[in-house]
XYZ file of C-alpha atoms in Angstrom:
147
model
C 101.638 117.784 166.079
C 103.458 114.334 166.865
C 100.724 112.783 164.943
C 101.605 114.614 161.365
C 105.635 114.557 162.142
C 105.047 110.864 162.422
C 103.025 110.557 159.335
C 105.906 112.427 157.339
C 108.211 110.559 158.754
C 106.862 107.491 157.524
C 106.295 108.986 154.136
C 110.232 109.816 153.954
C 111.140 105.999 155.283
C 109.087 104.884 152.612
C 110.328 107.267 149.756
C 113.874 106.719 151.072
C 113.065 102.560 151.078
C 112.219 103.357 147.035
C 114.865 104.990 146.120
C 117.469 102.535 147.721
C 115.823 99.825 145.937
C 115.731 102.008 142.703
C 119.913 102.695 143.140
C 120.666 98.908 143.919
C 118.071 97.504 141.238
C 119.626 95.784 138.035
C 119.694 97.855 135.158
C 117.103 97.616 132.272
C 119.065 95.477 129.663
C 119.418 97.074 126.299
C 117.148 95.971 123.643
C 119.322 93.428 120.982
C 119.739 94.981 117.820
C 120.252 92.757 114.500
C 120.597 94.396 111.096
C 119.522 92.570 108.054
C 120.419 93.669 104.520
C 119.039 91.352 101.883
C 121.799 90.039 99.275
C 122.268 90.880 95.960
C 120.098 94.327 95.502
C 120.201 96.740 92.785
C 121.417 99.475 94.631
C 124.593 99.281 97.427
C 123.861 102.263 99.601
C 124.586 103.003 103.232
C 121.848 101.602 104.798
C 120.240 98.138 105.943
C 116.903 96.476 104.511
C 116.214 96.391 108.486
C 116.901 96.894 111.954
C 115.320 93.856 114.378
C 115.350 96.189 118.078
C 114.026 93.667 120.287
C 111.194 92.533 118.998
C 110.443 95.599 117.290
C 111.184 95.543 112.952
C 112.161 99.238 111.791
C 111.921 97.968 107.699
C 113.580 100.500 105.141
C 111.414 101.769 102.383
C 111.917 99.757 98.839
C 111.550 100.223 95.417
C 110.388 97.738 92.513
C 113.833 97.359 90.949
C 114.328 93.403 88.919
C 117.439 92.343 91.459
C 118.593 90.634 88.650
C 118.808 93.468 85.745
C 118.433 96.796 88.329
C 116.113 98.245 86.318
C 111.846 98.951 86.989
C 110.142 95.622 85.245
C 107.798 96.480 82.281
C 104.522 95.707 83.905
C 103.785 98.053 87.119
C 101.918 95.096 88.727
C 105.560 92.892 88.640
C 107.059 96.143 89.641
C 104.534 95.905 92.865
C 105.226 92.165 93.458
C 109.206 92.522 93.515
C 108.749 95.694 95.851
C 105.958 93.550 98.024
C 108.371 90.443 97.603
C 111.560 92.241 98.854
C 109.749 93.176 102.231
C 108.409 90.251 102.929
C 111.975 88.847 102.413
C 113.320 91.158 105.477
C 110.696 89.988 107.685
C 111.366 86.786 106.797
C 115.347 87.054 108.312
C 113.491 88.457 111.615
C 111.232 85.563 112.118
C 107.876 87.776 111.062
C 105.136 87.276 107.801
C 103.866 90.007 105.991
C 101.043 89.495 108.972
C 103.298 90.938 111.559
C 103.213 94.483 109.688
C 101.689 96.965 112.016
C 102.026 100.031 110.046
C 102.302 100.646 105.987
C 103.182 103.923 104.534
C 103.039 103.061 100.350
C 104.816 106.592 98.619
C 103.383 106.372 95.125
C 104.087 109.141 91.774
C 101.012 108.218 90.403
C 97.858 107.819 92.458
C 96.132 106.296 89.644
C 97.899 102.997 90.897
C 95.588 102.469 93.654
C 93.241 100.323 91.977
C 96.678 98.064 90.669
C 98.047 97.935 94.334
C 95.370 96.307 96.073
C 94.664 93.352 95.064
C 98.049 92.887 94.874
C 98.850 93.754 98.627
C 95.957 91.423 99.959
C 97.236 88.493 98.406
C 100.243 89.063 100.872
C 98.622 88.566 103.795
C 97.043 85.418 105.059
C 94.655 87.340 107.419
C 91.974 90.239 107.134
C 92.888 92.222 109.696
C 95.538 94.313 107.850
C 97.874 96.663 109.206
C 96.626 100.312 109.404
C 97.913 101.696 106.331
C 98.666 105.139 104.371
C 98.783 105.602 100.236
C 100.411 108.924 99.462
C 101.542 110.344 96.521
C 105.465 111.263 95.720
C 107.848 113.161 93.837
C 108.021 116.772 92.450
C 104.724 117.488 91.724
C 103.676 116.434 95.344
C 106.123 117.766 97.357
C 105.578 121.483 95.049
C 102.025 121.141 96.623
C 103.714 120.634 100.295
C 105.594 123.590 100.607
């Protein structure tokens, strides 16, 4: 009987030991947080380009819009180059390349673009091993056959 009091005793000194240490321990810091909104784009909306947390990069979706005019260039391929150029702008501010991407999630209206967006995309990246990546299509008609 002595033999299993002392046993839980020891377990509660040691538990009790833990949770001191846990009480007087320094605090995680919080991760830094830098926001980066690119300069002169088409559109001024409420939100930023990007959010550095740490050294995580939470990048904002984009849209092929001529920063210069605001308006969709005539070829879809420039259209794809300004969209492709924009991001790798953002990264840029935070220190990263277009090889840093982890994830990709391309929202397209016309899936028929495939073809045009990927030679386009590898020419971004200076590696093979590509970020896992997702090409899904967008806008009325898709989102009819979601509900």
């Amino acid at each position: 009987m002595n033999r299993r009091i002392s046993i839980v005793a020891i377990v509660l000194i040691v538990a009790g030991v833990f949770t001191v240490r846990g009480v007087f321990s320094q605090p995680t810091p919080q991760a830094t947080r830098k926001v980066i909104k690119l300069a002169g784009g088409p559109v001024q909306a409420p939100f930023s380009d990007g959010i550095l947390a740490g050294n995580t990069l939470y990048l904002a979706g984009r849209i092929g819009l001529d920063p210069k005019t605001g308006k969709a260039p005539e070829k879809v391929e420039d259209e794809i180059k300004i969209l492709l150029d924009g991001e790798k702008d953002v990264l840029a501010q935070a220190g990263m390349t277009m090889d840093d991407l982890v994830y990709v999630q391309i929202s397209c209206t016309d899936l028929s673009l495939f073809e045009k967006f990927n030679p386009i995309y590898k020419s971004y990246f200076t590696t093979t091993d590509y970020p896992a990546r997702e090409f899904v299509g967008a806008g009325v008609a898709a989102a009819r056959r979601t509900l």
